mmCIF file of C-alpha atoms in Angstrom:
data_model
loop_
_atom_site.group_PDB
_atom_site.id
_atom_site.type_symbol
_atom_site.label_atom_id
_atom_site.label_comp_id
_atom_site.label_asym_id
_atom_site.label_seq_id
_atom_site.Cartn_x
_atom_site.Cartn_y
_atom_site.Cartn_z
ATOM 1 C CA MET E 1 91.785 242.182 324.207
ATOM 2 C CA SER E 2 91.548 239.167 323.448
ATOM 3 C CA ALA E 3 90.014 237.094 319.463
ATOM 4 C CA ASP E 4 89.327 233.973 321.670
ATOM 5 C CA ASP E 5 87.370 235.130 323.994
ATOM 6 C CA GLY E 6 86.067 238.879 323.536
ATOM 7 C CA THR E 7 87.248 239.655 326.678
ATOM 8 C CA VAL E 8 89.508 242.541 327.066
ATOM 9 C CA THR E 9 93.213 242.684 329.250
ATOM 10 C CA ALA E 10 94.883 245.115 329.798
ATOM 11 C CA ALA E 11 97.975 246.480 328.634
ATOM 12 C CA GLU E 12 100.714 246.625 332.030
ATOM 13 C CA PRO E 13 102.842 249.105 332.119
ATOM 14 C CA THR E 14 105.965 249.762 330.755
ATOM 15 C CA ILE E 15 108.499 251.863 333.054
ATOM 16 C CA PRO E 16 110.861 253.936 331.600
ATOM 17 C CA VAL E 17 114.556 252.673 333.502
ATOM 18 C CA ALA E 18 117.147 255.338 333.208
ATOM 19 C CA GLU E 19 120.915 254.996 331.660
ATOM 20 C CA PRO E 20 122.977 254.685 333.826
ATOM 21 C CA THR E 21 125.550 257.422 333.497
ATOM 22 C CA THR E 22 129.136 259.111 335.219
ATOM 23 C CA PRO E 23 128.992 261.143 337.672
ATOM 24 C CA VAL E 24 130.121 265.207 336.929
ATOM 25 C CA PRO E 25 132.084 266.425 339.920
ATOM 26 C CA ALA E 26 131.718 269.369 341.786
ATOM 27 C CA PRO E 27 133.518 272.096 340.274
ATOM 28 C CA LYS E 28 136.781 272.630 343.047
ATOM 29 C CA ALA E 29 136.501 276.929 344.145
ATOM 30 C CA GLU E 30 139.334 278.623 341.973
ATOM 31 C CA THR E 31 141.910 280.520 343.973
ATOM 32 C CA PRO E 32 141.657 283.662 342.396
ATOM 33 C CA PRO E 33 145.241 284.461 340.435
ATOM 34 C CA GLU E 34 145.303 287.474 342.418
ATOM 35 C CA ALA E 35 145.336 285.533 345.800
ATOM 36 C CA ALA E 36 148.148 282.980 344.991
ATOM 37 C CA ALA E 37 149.900 285.233 343.219
ATOM 38 C CA THR E 38 150.838 287.501 346.044
ATOM 39 C CA ASP E 39 150.942 286.862 349.615
ATOM 40 C CA ARG E 40 150.989 290.214 351.034
ATOM 41 C CA ASP E 41 147.265 290.979 353.245
ATOM 42 C CA ASP E 42 144.814 293.135 351.481
ATOM 43 C CA LYS E 43 147.259 296.188 353.090
ATOM 44 C CA GLY E 44 150.121 295.979 351.016
ATOM 45 C CA ARG E 45 152.163 294.453 353.810
ATOM 46 C CA PHE E 46 153.939 290.583 353.635
ATOM 47 C CA ARG E 47 152.014 288.401 355.104
ATOM 48 C CA ASN E 48 154.238 286.374 357.444
ATOM 49 C CA PRO E 49 156.538 287.964 359.794
ATOM 50 C CA VAL E 50 160.274 286.598 360.304
ATOM 51 C CA GLN E 51 160.681 284.097 362.634
ATOM 52 C CA PRO E 52 157.507 282.570 361.014
ATOM 53 C CA ARG E 53 158.572 282.319 356.921
ATOM 54 C CA ILE E 54 162.305 281.169 358.309
ATOM 55 C CA ASP E 55 160.402 278.380 360.582
ATOM 56 C CA GLU E 56 158.945 276.746 357.420
ATOM 57 C CA LEU E 57 161.485 276.961 355.225
ATOM 58 C CA THR E 58 163.134 274.993 358.114
ATOM 59 C CA ARG E 59 160.770 272.547 357.918
ATOM 60 C CA LYS E 60 160.370 271.740 354.067
ATOM 61 C CA VAL E 61 164.013 271.202 353.989
ATOM 62 C CA ARG E 62 162.990 268.261 356.726
ATOM 63 C CA GLU E 63 160.686 267.086 355.048
ATOM 64 C CA ASN E 64 163.044 265.952 352.131
ATOM 65 C CA GLU E 65 165.077 264.574 354.537
ATOM 66 C CA ARG E 66 164.557 260.979 354.736
ATOM 67 C CA GLU E 67 164.396 260.881 350.525
ATOM 68 C CA ALA E 68 167.762 262.881 350.703
ATOM 69 C CA ALA E 69 168.989 260.299 353.037
ATOM 70 C CA PHE E 70 168.256 257.538 350.265
ATOM 71 C CA TRP E 71 168.719 259.704 347.025
ATOM 72 C CA ARG E 72 172.763 260.432 348.784
ATOM 73 C CA ALA E 73 173.609 256.533 349.806
ATOM 74 C CA ARG E 74 172.788 255.562 346.340
ATOM 75 C CA ALA E 75 175.274 258.440 345.091
ATOM 76 C CA GLU E 76 177.612 257.296 347.559
ATOM 77 C CA ALA E 77 177.604 253.570 345.985
ATOM 78 C CA ALA E 78 177.736 254.743 342.859
ATOM 79 C CA THR E 79 181.977 253.427 341.903
ATOM 80 C CA THR E 80 181.323 254.091 338.553
ATOM 81 C CA PRO E 81 181.056 257.344 336.656
ATOM 82 C CA PRO E 82 177.487 257.390 335.244
ATOM 83 C CA GLU E 83 177.640 256.661 331.193
ATOM 84 C CA LYS E 84 176.562 259.131 327.398
ATOM 85 C CA PRO E 85 173.197 258.272 326.862
ATOM 86 C CA ARG E 86 173.089 256.402 323.601
ATOM 87 C CA GLU E 87 172.503 257.870 320.087
ATOM 88 C CA LYS E 88 168.238 257.410 318.562
ATOM 89 C CA PRO E 89 168.681 254.323 316.949
ATOM 90 C CA THR E 90 168.084 255.472 313.084
ATOM 91 C CA ALA E 91 166.910 252.967 310.334
ATOM 92 C CA ASP E 92 169.575 253.340 308.295
ATOM 93 C CA LYS E 93 171.679 251.386 310.740
ATOM 94 C CA PHE E 94 168.896 248.264 310.434
ATOM 95 C CA ASP E 95 169.167 246.041 307.454
ATOM 96 C CA ASP E 96 165.818 244.218 309.394
ATOM 97 C CA TYR E 97 163.176 247.298 309.888
ATOM 98 C CA GLY E 98 161.678 244.837 312.902
ATOM 99 C CA ALA E 99 164.656 245.137 314.325
ATOM 100 C CA TYR E 100 164.976 249.097 314.397
ATOM 101 C CA VAL E 101 161.939 249.530 315.768
ATOM 102 C CA GLU E 102 162.429 247.020 319.179
ATOM 103 C CA ALA E 103 166.144 248.502 318.955
ATOM 104 C CA LEU E 104 163.733 252.264 319.048
ATOM 105 C CA ALA E 105 161.605 251.543 321.971
ATOM 106 C CA ASP E 106 164.046 250.792 323.626
ATOM 107 C CA TRP E 107 165.743 253.679 323.294
ATOM 108 C CA LYS E 108 162.408 255.428 323.920
ATOM 109 C CA ALA E 109 161.969 253.006 327.825
ATOM 110 C CA ASP E 110 166.523 253.634 328.864
ATOM 111 C CA GLU E 111 165.472 257.605 328.302
ATOM 112 C CA LYS E 112 163.028 257.371 329.804
ATOM 113 C CA ILE E 113 164.854 255.966 333.265
ATOM 114 C CA ARG E 114 167.641 258.109 332.639
ATOM 115 C CA VAL E 115 165.676 261.603 332.900
ATOM 116 C CA ALA E 116 163.419 260.347 335.700
ATOM 117 C CA LEU E 117 166.690 259.124 337.552
ATOM 118 C CA ASP E 118 168.168 262.794 336.523
ATOM 119 C CA ALA E 119 165.100 264.615 337.187
ATOM 120 C CA ARG E 120 165.711 261.981 341.617
ATOM 121 C CA ASP E 121 169.497 263.636 341.562
ATOM 122 C CA LYS E 122 169.235 267.229 341.064
ATOM 123 C CA ALA E 123 166.572 266.706 343.032
ATOM 124 C CA ALA E 124 168.972 264.773 345.718
ATOM 125 C CA ALA E 125 171.541 267.394 345.349
ATOM 126 C CA GLU E 126 169.346 270.506 345.797
ATOM 127 C CA THR E 127 167.512 268.683 349.686
ATOM 128 C CA ARG E 128 171.582 268.532 351.123
ATOM 129 C CA GLN E 129 171.608 271.710 349.453
ATOM 130 C CA SER E 130 169.340 273.181 351.757
ATOM 131 C CA GLU E 131 169.737 271.116 355.033
ATOM 132 C CA THR E 132 173.298 271.791 354.968
ATOM 133 C CA ARG E 133 171.715 276.240 354.056
ATOM 134 C CA THR E 134 169.122 274.700 357.425
ATOM 135 C CA THR E 135 171.938 273.106 359.953
ATOM 136 C CA ASN E 136 174.718 276.169 359.530
ATOM 137 C CA TRP E 137 171.185 278.391 359.981
ATOM 138 C CA GLN E 138 171.468 276.646 363.576
ATOM 139 C CA GLU E 139 174.709 276.797 364.471
ATOM 140 C CA ARG E 140 174.803 280.575 363.434
ATOM 141 C CA GLN E 141 171.650 280.878 366.013
ATOM 142 C CA ALA E 142 173.724 278.755 368.709
ATOM 143 C CA GLU E 143 176.675 281.213 368.103
ATOM 144 C CA ALA E 144 174.271 284.713 367.662
ATOM 145 C CA ARG E 145 173.057 283.940 371.498
ATOM 146 C CA LYS E 146 175.990 284.015 372.907
ATOM 147 C CA SER E 147 175.888 287.926 372.064
ATOM 148 C CA ILE E 148 171.764 288.310 371.665
ATOM 149 C CA PRO E 149 170.620 287.020 375.325
ATOM 150 C CA ASP E 150 167.097 287.874 374.028
ATOM 151 C CA LEU E 151 167.608 286.370 371.058
ATOM 152 C CA ASP E 152 164.716 283.898 370.359
ATOM 153 C CA ALA E 153 162.091 286.200 372.414
ATOM 154 C CA VAL E 154 162.323 288.922 370.043
ATOM 155 C CA MET E 155 162.063 286.229 367.319
ATOM 156 C CA GLU E 156 158.546 284.502 368.227
ATOM 157 C CA ALA E 157 157.249 287.941 369.195
ATOM 158 C CA SER E 158 157.438 289.935 366.139
ATOM 159 C CA ASP E 159 155.040 290.124 363.412
ATOM 160 C CA VAL E 160 157.321 291.869 361.418
ATOM 161 C CA PRO E 161 156.711 290.118 358.175
ATOM 162 C CA ILE E 162 159.812 289.437 355.981
ATOM 163 C CA ALA E 163 158.929 288.439 352.695
ATOM 164 C CA ALA E 164 160.498 284.951 351.250
ATOM 165 C CA HIS E 165 163.463 286.768 348.377
ATOM 166 C CA VAL E 166 164.422 288.911 352.474
ATOM 167 C CA ALA E 167 164.340 284.850 354.622
ATOM 168 C CA SER E 168 166.292 283.448 351.640
ATOM 169 C CA GLU E 169 168.472 286.049 351.844
ATOM 170 C CA LEU E 170 169.599 285.981 355.884
ATOM 171 C CA LEU E 171 169.486 282.570 355.409
ATOM 172 C CA ASP E 172 172.340 282.085 353.794
ATOM 173 C CA SER E 173 174.242 284.968 355.224
ATOM 174 C CA GLU E 174 176.790 284.739 358.302
ATOM 175 C CA LEU E 175 175.720 287.097 360.284
ATOM 176 C CA GLY E 176 171.738 285.613 359.988
ATOM 177 C CA PRO E 177 170.613 285.599 362.576
ATOM 178 C CA GLN E 178 171.437 288.914 363.639
ATOM 179 C CA ILE E 179 170.119 290.033 361.006
ATOM 180 C CA ALA E 180 166.438 289.322 361.721
ATOM 181 C CA TYR E 181 166.732 289.719 365.181
ATOM 182 C CA HIS E 182 167.927 293.745 363.987
ATOM 183 C CA LEU E 183 164.575 293.547 361.506
ATOM 184 C CA ALA E 184 161.753 292.441 363.604
ATOM 185 C CA LYS E 185 163.501 296.043 366.382
ATOM 186 C CA HIS E 186 163.790 297.646 363.462
ATOM 187 C CA PRO E 187 160.068 297.187 361.409
ATOM 188 C CA ASP E 188 161.170 300.308 358.449
ATOM 189 C CA ILE E 189 164.538 298.190 357.947
ATOM 190 C CA ALA E 190 162.028 295.030 356.535
ATOM 191 C CA ALA E 191 159.718 297.407 355.065
ATOM 192 C CA LYS E 192 162.281 298.606 352.808
ATOM 193 C CA LEU E 193 163.845 295.424 351.557
ATOM 194 C CA ASN E 194 161.090 293.613 350.979
ATOM 195 C CA GLY E 195 160.409 296.011 349.246
ATOM 196 C CA LEU E 196 163.024 295.726 346.534
ATOM 197 C CA THR E 197 164.186 293.231 343.842
ATOM 198 C CA PRO E 198 165.911 290.177 344.976
ATOM 199 C CA THR E 199 169.101 291.368 343.935
ATOM 200 C CA ALA E 200 168.861 294.582 345.355
ATOM 201 C CA ALA E 201 168.175 293.018 348.933
ATOM 202 C CA ALA E 202 171.005 291.194 348.497
ATOM 203 C CA ARG E 203 173.179 294.341 348.113
ATOM 204 C CA GLU E 204 171.434 295.443 351.175
ATOM 205 C CA ILE E 205 172.091 292.986 353.920
ATOM 206 C CA GLY E 206 175.691 293.359 352.469
ATOM 207 C CA ARG E 207 175.900 296.065 353.891
ATOM 208 C CA LEU E 208 173.850 294.849 357.207
ATOM 209 C CA GLU E 209 176.635 293.045 357.554
ATOM 210 C CA ALA E 210 179.238 295.114 357.533
ATOM 211 C CA THR E 211 177.704 297.743 359.805
ATOM 212 C CA LEU E 212 176.149 294.855 362.433
ATOM 213 C CA GLY E 213 179.043 292.708 362.334
ATOM 214 C CA THR E 214 181.684 296.095 362.554
ATOM 215 C CA VAL E 215 179.488 296.791 365.282
ATOM 216 C CA SER E 216 179.704 293.585 367.376
ATOM 217 C CA ALA E 217 183.279 292.777 367.166
ATOM 218 C CA PRO E 218 184.555 292.429 370.389
ATOM 219 C CA SER E 219 187.235 294.025 371.051
ATOM 220 C CA GLU E 220 190.749 293.118 371.315
ATOM 221 C CA PRO E 221 191.981 294.553 374.640
ATOM 222 C CA VAL E 222 194.806 296.476 373.923
ATOM 223 C CA VAL E 223 198.352 296.039 375.680
ATOM 224 C CA ASP E 224 200.811 298.498 376.014
ATOM 225 C CA ALA E 225 204.355 297.561 375.292
ATOM 226 C CA PRO E 226 206.622 297.017 378.197
ATOM 227 C CA ALA E 227 208.823 300.443 378.457
ATOM 228 C CA GLU E 228 211.901 299.713 377.714
ATOM 229 C CA PRO E 229 214.687 299.996 380.655
ATOM 230 C CA VAL E 230 216.749 303.521 380.376
ATOM 231 C CA PRO E 231 219.996 303.576 380.317
ATOM 232 C CA PRO E 232 222.069 305.292 383.334
ATOM 233 C CA ALA E 233 223.377 308.281 382.844
ATOM 234 C CA PRO E 234 227.552 307.801 381.793
ATOM 235 C CA LYS E 235 228.921 309.560 384.968
ATOM 236 C CA ALA E 236 231.237 312.145 384.554
ATOM 237 C CA LYS E 237 235.237 312.262 384.249
ATOM 238 C CA THR E 238 237.049 313.605 386.831
ATOM 239 C CA THR E 239 240.178 315.250 385.750
ATOM 240 C CA SER E 240 243.010 316.587 387.356
ATOM 241 C CA ALA E 241 242.519 319.971 384.675
ATOM 242 C CA PRO E 242 241.131 323.498 385.932
ATOM 243 C CA PRO E 243 237.866 324.359 385.253
ATOM 244 C CA PRO E 244 237.730 326.498 381.276
ATOM 245 C CA VAL E 245 237.133 329.744 381.153
ATOM 246 C CA LYS E 246 233.588 331.893 380.796
ATOM 247 C CA PRO E 247 234.762 334.777 379.388
ATOM 248 C CA THR E 248 232.088 337.315 379.950
ATOM 249 C CA GLY E 249 232.543 339.698 377.370
ATOM 250 C CA GLN E 250 235.100 340.805 374.699
ATOM 251 C CA GLY E 251 237.860 343.175 375.785
ATOM 252 C CA ARG E 252 236.480 342.786 379.984
ATOM 253 C CA SER E 253 238.185 341.569 382.472
ATOM 254 C CA THR E 254 237.349 336.915 383.411
ATOM 255 C CA SER E 255 235.804 336.740 386.779
ATOM 256 C CA VAL E 256 239.882 335.113 387.249
ATOM 257 C CA ASP E 257 242.235 336.429 389.375
ATOM 258 C CA LEU E 258 245.497 336.009 387.671
ATOM 259 C CA ALA E 259 247.515 337.363 390.562
ATOM 260 C CA LYS E 260 246.181 333.933 392.466
ATOM 261 C CA ALA E 261 245.546 331.856 388.869
ATOM 262 C CA SER E 262 247.586 329.532 387.493
ATOM 263 C CA MET E 263 250.391 329.678 384.661
ATOM 264 C CA ASP E 264 247.791 327.494 382.325
ATOM 265 C CA GLU E 265 244.333 328.994 384.146
ATOM 266 C CA TYR E 266 246.126 332.846 383.806
ATOM 267 C CA VAL E 267 247.545 332.665 379.354
ATOM 268 C CA ALA E 268 243.710 331.333 379.372
ATOM 269 C CA ALA E 269 242.025 334.428 380.457
ATOM 270 C CA ARG E 270 244.606 336.040 378.666
ATOM 271 C CA LYS E 271 243.316 334.904 375.684
ATOM 272 C CA ALA E 272 239.967 334.781 376.029
ATOM 273 C CA GLN E 273 240.503 338.672 376.583
ATOM 274 C CA GLY E 274 241.121 338.530 372.503
ATOM 275 C CA ALA E 275 242.964 341.571 370.571
ATOM 276 C CA SER E 276 243.258 343.770 373.660
ATOM 277 C CA TRP E 277 245.013 342.234 375.995
ATOM 278 C CA ALA E 278 247.619 341.851 373.327
ATOM 279 C CA ARG E 279 247.910 345.110 372.136
ATOM 280 C CA ARG E 280 248.542 345.668 375.812
#
């Protein structure tokens, strides 16, 4: 109301203005711990079969090949040995406190860089190792195809689940492709390996290596040794002496005709008759 003219003026409505608020993001759905902690299905079987599991490990290695090449070049370019970490500065070694604070800040910065580089070098070394494993696996596959023509067909069609620790052992095994083929043909053996600890599974795979290595090893042809020449039979020596007289028994007459015998034959025949002839 105005005090001068007596008219009443309506007050303007006040519109409340809401204070700006920071939007709250919607909560993300969390993965159930039991689903993240296991790679088995609802029936307790491992989800990933042989070839997909190995392909997954191979794919992860290839994703890091570019980074591995960079860090490998960096390592090869380094010609000086790494410096030892500097000791952390202490205040008792500085006369000026400001100089101590500055040295401590520099040390902390150097430590962060050193730790980061060490982590990168370690990751590069692990990537190189994984790259080597993948290359070796591919070479062993190519070699196995020579003796197992249906290797690729069986592996691609296989739905036999393989645990991660078993697949890792297969990548390192000299007969990895052969064992993987064997597991695809024998799901019961694969299930047994999946249920073992990594150490026990490694021992069992070692036994499979010995068995499959013996079976698949090509047998070398047996070559008979050349027969030694048989020496010719010695020729009988000829002599002009009469053949020896064979006695038919003691005190009995011989088959020699003493009337026609020579002197030597006669004496020999008489001697063969023994003492009975001497008493006559």
